Amino acid sequence: MTLRKGSKVWVEDKDLAWIEAEVIDFTAKHAQVLTSSGKKVLALPDKLQPCDGEAELGGVDDMTKLTYLNEPGVLDNLRRRYALNEIYTYTGSILIAVNPFTKLPHLYNMYMMEQYKGAPFGELSPHVFAVADASYRAMMSERCSQSILVSGESGAGKTETTKLIMQYLTYVGGRAASDDRTVEQQVLESNPLLEAFGNARTVRNDNSSRFGKFVEIQFDSNGRISGAAIRTYLLERSRVVQITDPERNYHIFYQLCASGMDAEAYKLGHPSNFHYLNQSKTYELDGVSNAEEYVKTRRAMDIVGISDDEQEAIFRTLAGILHLGNLEFSPGKEHDSSVIKDDKSNFHLQMTANLFRCDVNLLLATLTTRSIQTREGIIVKALDSNAAVSGRDALAKTVYAKLFDWLVEKINRSVGQDHDSKIQIGVLDIYGFECFKLNSFEQFCINFANEKLQQHFNEHVFKMEQEEYQREQINWSYIEFIDNQDVLDLIEKKPIGIIGLLDEACMFPKSTHETFSNKLFQNFRSHQRLEKAKFSETDFTIAHYAGKVNYQTEKFLDKNRDYIVVEHCNLLASSECPFVAGLFPPLPEESSRSSYKFSSVASRFKQQLQSLMETLSSTEPHYVRCVKPNSLNRPHRFENASIIHQLRCGGVLEAIRISLAGYPTRKTYHEFVDRFGIISLDIMDASYDDKTMTEKILQRLKLGNYQLGKTKVFLRAGQIGILDSRRAEVLDSAARRIQGRLRTFVARMDFVRRRVAAISLQASCRGYLARDIFTVMRDTAAAIVIQKYTRCWFLRHSYMQLRLASVLVQSCIRGFSTRRIFLYIKKDRAATLIQAHWRMFKVRSIYRNRQHNIMAIQCMWRQKLAKRELRKLKKEANETGALRLAKTKLEKQLEDLTWRLHLEKKIRVSNDEAKSVEVSKLQKSVESLKLELDAAKLATLNEFNKNMVLERQLELSTKDKSASEREVISLTELRNENAVLKSSLKALEVKNSMLECELAQSKEDSSSTIAKLREVEKNCLQFQLNLRSMEEKLKNLENENHIMRQKTLNVSPKSNRAAFVKPFLDPKFSGALVLSSADEKSYESPTPSKFIPSLSKGFSDSRRTKSGMEKNQANLEILSRCIKENLGFKDGKPIAACVVYKCLLHWHAFESERTAVFDFIIESINDVLKEGDEDASLPYWLSNTSALLCLLQRNMRSNGFLTAGSQRSAGSTGMNGRLAQGPKQTFKYLGMEEGLSHKESKYPALLFKQQLTACVEKIFGLIRDNLKKEISSLLGQCIQAPKLQRVHGGKSSRSPVGVPQQSPSSEWDSIIKFLDSLMSRLRGNHVPSFFIRKLTTQVFSFINIQLFNSLLLRRECCTFSNGEYVKSGLAELEKWIVNATEEFAGTSWHELNYIRQAVGFLVIHQKRKKSLEEIRQDLCPKLTVRQIYRISTMYWDDKYGTQSVSNEVVSQMREIVNKDSQNLSSTNSFLLDDDLSIPFSTEDVYMAIPPIEPSDIEPPKFLSEYPSAQLLLQNPN
């Protein structure tokens, strides 16, 4: 890599793995770099990785598009995309899925699946649906089975990814047989069961899968799902008997111990009491309840179909394994023998035998002895304690493995697998690469499996590389393929491999892990992949593809031994429990001869792995690598070190290493020239194509060993760095030249400014001196003027003082004389006033004394009268309480009557025969209510009169009270001795206040009584209204019953009915009247005969003559010709609709209660629509049916029968919802047109009008759907600008200012031609402008939805140049809308708001300066934040290199999007949905279409051929 100052590089960091930096200086051997965190670091140039300083904010969707395909580049690209919630990224054909730890429902809805269905791989944004679709399409096209390998550590989202894959396959493949549950649901319902029995806690996570799962989804020849099966591989059997701290055994054991009653039944307790569980002190998991998980496991067993007896047997077997592990042995009396150690072990032995339902002595014998069969006979050999323990563990592992296999088989039977299926898609979910501080035999096996899978993965990646090179037709024969076969040979090669040496060591009883390690190091001393541990004599290290792993061999031999003991199999096969016995079928004869057969776990693991690899090799693989972004399971947290480790373990970096061995950098010629064309501007000025320019640029730089493909240039590793370095030099040179020009400009501008400043300063100085002279002259003149005015002022001031003194002396003398006269007059008036007030006081005092005496006498007398009145009021208050009781009694009677009224109403509804009796009862009850209401009114009136009397008396008493108060006050002032009278007056005041309170209470009671009586009156009125409505309904029902009786009486026998049916079965009309179910299409609308057969068939009567039936047949033939022949239009009015309407009017069809002519018209229209050309027939019949519908609406009125029928519900008439709602819509416009002939219409006519309405809506829907199908293919070509021939030039401006828009291409011209043809077809058939406007609006709405959704799903469309291209096309659409006028186009331009605003956002230049509020309010007011966020993160400027919105705006939008994602009620999709509803109602059609006069239409000439139509020709009106 060529480094220079200013180069962007990646440098290793302890915390962040890699950190971005810039080279600032060089030393002897090191380069000094400045990291993005501000630190200066010295690093060796070889340790630095090149960084793309012009990387896009949102990253790239395919790692192969990275400028520098290296480890930090991959990590940074994933980080950039993860920050934008872009969790999927391609690496070629490999999908990397980063777990978002949050819900993203907009990525997985039905519309998203529809978008990826059939889309070429890589065309849309990366998605798991794209991988699933690619596997499905490859399976159907190549008829070859596929496999999808989902890998990653626990918590990376493997299960969710598998679920999404199965969900998509279910969507695209469907289900061959009807089933309530999808395959996805059936497989996922088994997950809790498999996790309980196959998952355990490891050092890294709490729910690690300890087996491999291969879900096989089977398809039939038509590509529909026919079944599914689950295959399990590589179950870790040794975990049953041996675990290390802090790991756990399988979850099911801990769940069983916490099961409560079940645990007590099996004599289980805390896990610490059992040897197989207490080897680790971890018994509980954080946030997980074993008891609750046990309930979930039982529920999963019920769903899978495991019976209660089988469940009981399963848990009894598990309990038996736990008890079996507690058996301890001690040396026996004989040599090398063993016996049960103590009573505790004896108890567990007894429990094990009871749970396995086998003989306890036989169980003990199989554990402590072995039978050896020789020629002489069977020899029983005793086992020592260690051998007995080994046999005990072997039995436990065997039982558990058999139980797990039985569960998988049971699940497969529940899911339902298709054994005849020849093609399937398999989804593999298997444990990933493991590397802990302490790695034992389990990690060795798991990593061996991952090495195998990695080899398969490497072969696939190399194959993809070869296919890429072949597609581009480049030479790749000399590319070296890097393989890991040497590691696999080290592990599994026979006879000398690690597994072979391990099995050999296990066969010898006295072998130890030391002898195994010594032999291992002796045989592989010089192997480059195997190393000896530094601080241990027995540990060894293997250099795997993901890194070096150190293995501890202490327990390798014990975990590898797995003897198949015949006595164990025979013991459990003879169990009295059918379930346990079924787990151990009888052994073959040759197997039963030997007591036990050696079998190692590693060998069995190797065989199962080989079987899995054979299965995968027979399929075409697809890879999904799941990544866990952080260990805390939190969203928006990206831990670089953890992800780098996962990428290494997942083989992604290994795939990059394979790519680096070939041509890792691949760029299209357009991208290459756009980036590196500035290196040779003379080549850009020439008229070369992109490929030629690319070749000439590379030749000029003298780069060798590159390849030119059909569409791309392939560069070796490091060559892109040379190109970037040369490009940077060109840019630096250009920058220096620009800087020189700029400095010259700045210096000249500084000189000009200085010269202007000097001239300005000189002018200012001259001006200042002139102004100074002028100031002196002006001050001199001003001084003279001031002196003149000062002398004048002094002289005037002295004169004014003398004048004021004389005036003052005169005024003082005159004032003195005037004041003397005024004082004399004032004293005279005061004496007169005092005399008058004294005389008035004497008279007033005499009058007041007399008045006070009189008032005291009056008060005493009125007090006496008030006491009498108080007694009367108390009596009347008692009478008011009695009235209140009567009122409450009346209310109870009213409630009782109300309840009786509701009861009678329910009885009347349920029993139609007793309606008349119920009506009479209601009338009587209403009369009694009226009487009671009158009585209540009288009582209320009486009480009101009494209240009036009380009020008057209260007024009198209040007046008396005020007078008495005044008298008492005067008496207290005059006679202090009258204390007794004063006390009595206070008592009177207290009594009066009590009386006021009682009066106020009586007023409140009376007002409440009046309000309740008003409510009673309202209820009575409501009852009367209900009674009237029920009487009306009863009359309507009686009318209907009467009509139905008449119809029943008029129906002819079956023999007579055939006479009417026979003429209609003529071949001429049989196709119109009798339609087979196989020929029915979507054109057909419901006909009246399908709902009311009695009306359609009742037209036939036994009394009809043969001539009448011939006349009917002729009438039907007239209608048939009017419908089947294109009669055209006259003055824009449809002839066929007017003729049909006039015929029906002439034949009095609307007045007939039974007729088949309406049925015939509807079916004939359906036949014409099915047989004719849709482009011509649909607009023609839309015009005719709408005109006929309006004629029917404006010229019909309903009779009493129709009014009654309109009030019936859809359930009582047996018709659909449209028929039930139709009359209401019809009656609204009856009688609106004056001057037209109104005819009374019967029920069949109204039913015909409703079916005609449905026919109009269906024809409109068919036209709209056909238009959408035609325009969909055109829109697919309009969303992305075609790659035109580039026009290069070194002198051409690359500034975004003043750039003209691109001219629309032929794709947009085809859209305009399509719209023109649509308009000509519709207007040529005289379709009303109302329908044209609605169709045009819906077509433009569909254009808006398709273009907008494609823009949001395809990153290559979110570019500046593509925005200009689409904008120019929208301008053409705007011109078309203007030319079409508002009458036909309507609001079509507003329907394009979404795509217009999105495109407008793409083509603005200063996006980074826009705030979120400006974007939402000014630029994109119609778009949601999620949609703006999507466009902002996918945008890239392929023309000027401008950037998207700022990071602050992106952060704000991300927070809003995350909040919306947590809100379940909100719609989280950024895509638009298509509206499939009919955009108008029946009322809109009636009001929009102008009136038609049928009499203005001349009947067609063929009517003269029919005698029944002669009268119609003579009298067209």
PDB file of N, CA, C and O in Angstrom, residues 66 134 741 1253 1347 1420 1515:
ATOM      1  N   LEU A  66     -17.208  -2.296  -2.126  1.00  0.00           N
ATOM      2  CA  LEU A  66     -16.292  -1.471  -1.349  1.00  0.00           C
ATOM      3  C   LEU A  66     -15.028  -1.168  -2.151  1.00  0.00           C
ATOM      4  O   LEU A  66     -14.505  -2.042  -2.863  1.00  0.00           O
ATOM      5  N   ALA A 134     -34.449 -16.362  -4.061  1.00  0.00           N
ATOM      6  CA  ALA A 134     -33.439 -16.909  -4.977  1.00  0.00           C
ATOM      7  C   ALA A 134     -33.365 -18.428  -4.878  1.00  0.00           C
ATOM      8  O   ALA A 134     -33.247 -19.127  -5.897  1.00  0.00           O
ATOM      9  N   ARG A 741      -4.120  30.724  -7.647  1.00  0.00           N
ATOM     10  CA  ARG A 741      -5.017  31.699  -8.259  1.00  0.00           C
ATOM     11  C   ARG A 741      -5.771  32.486  -7.189  1.00  0.00           C
ATOM     12  O   ARG A 741      -5.961  33.701  -7.309  1.00  0.00           O
ATOM     13  N   THR A1253     -76.529  -1.540 -10.832  1.00  0.00           N
ATOM     14  CA  THR A1253     -75.531  -0.741 -10.106  1.00  0.00           C
ATOM     15  C   THR A1253     -74.271  -1.560  -9.853  1.00  0.00           C
ATOM     16  O   THR A1253     -73.141  -1.089 -10.050  1.00  0.00           O
ATOM     17  N   LEU A1347     -44.101   4.186  -8.519  1.00  0.00           N
ATOM     18  CA  LEU A1347     -42.827   4.898  -8.606  1.00  0.00           C
ATOM     19  C   LEU A1347     -42.253   5.164  -7.224  1.00  0.00           C
ATOM     20  O   LEU A1347     -41.044   5.002  -6.996  1.00  0.00           O
ATOM     21  N   CYS A1420     -41.140  18.230   1.928  1.00  0.00           N
ATOM     22  CA  CYS A1420     -41.881  16.960   1.855  1.00  0.00           C
ATOM     23  C   CYS A1420     -42.995  16.935   2.900  1.00  0.00           C
ATOM     24  O   CYS A1420     -42.956  16.136   3.860  1.00  0.00           O
ATOM     25  N   ASN A1515     -94.987   4.746 -31.915  1.00  0.00           N
ATOM     26  CA  ASN A1515     -95.068   5.694 -30.801  1.00  0.00           C
ATOM     27  C   ASN A1515     -93.783   5.607 -29.986  1.00  0.00           C
ATOM     28  O   ASN A1515     -93.709   4.880 -29.000  1.00  0.00           O
TER      29      ASN A1515
END
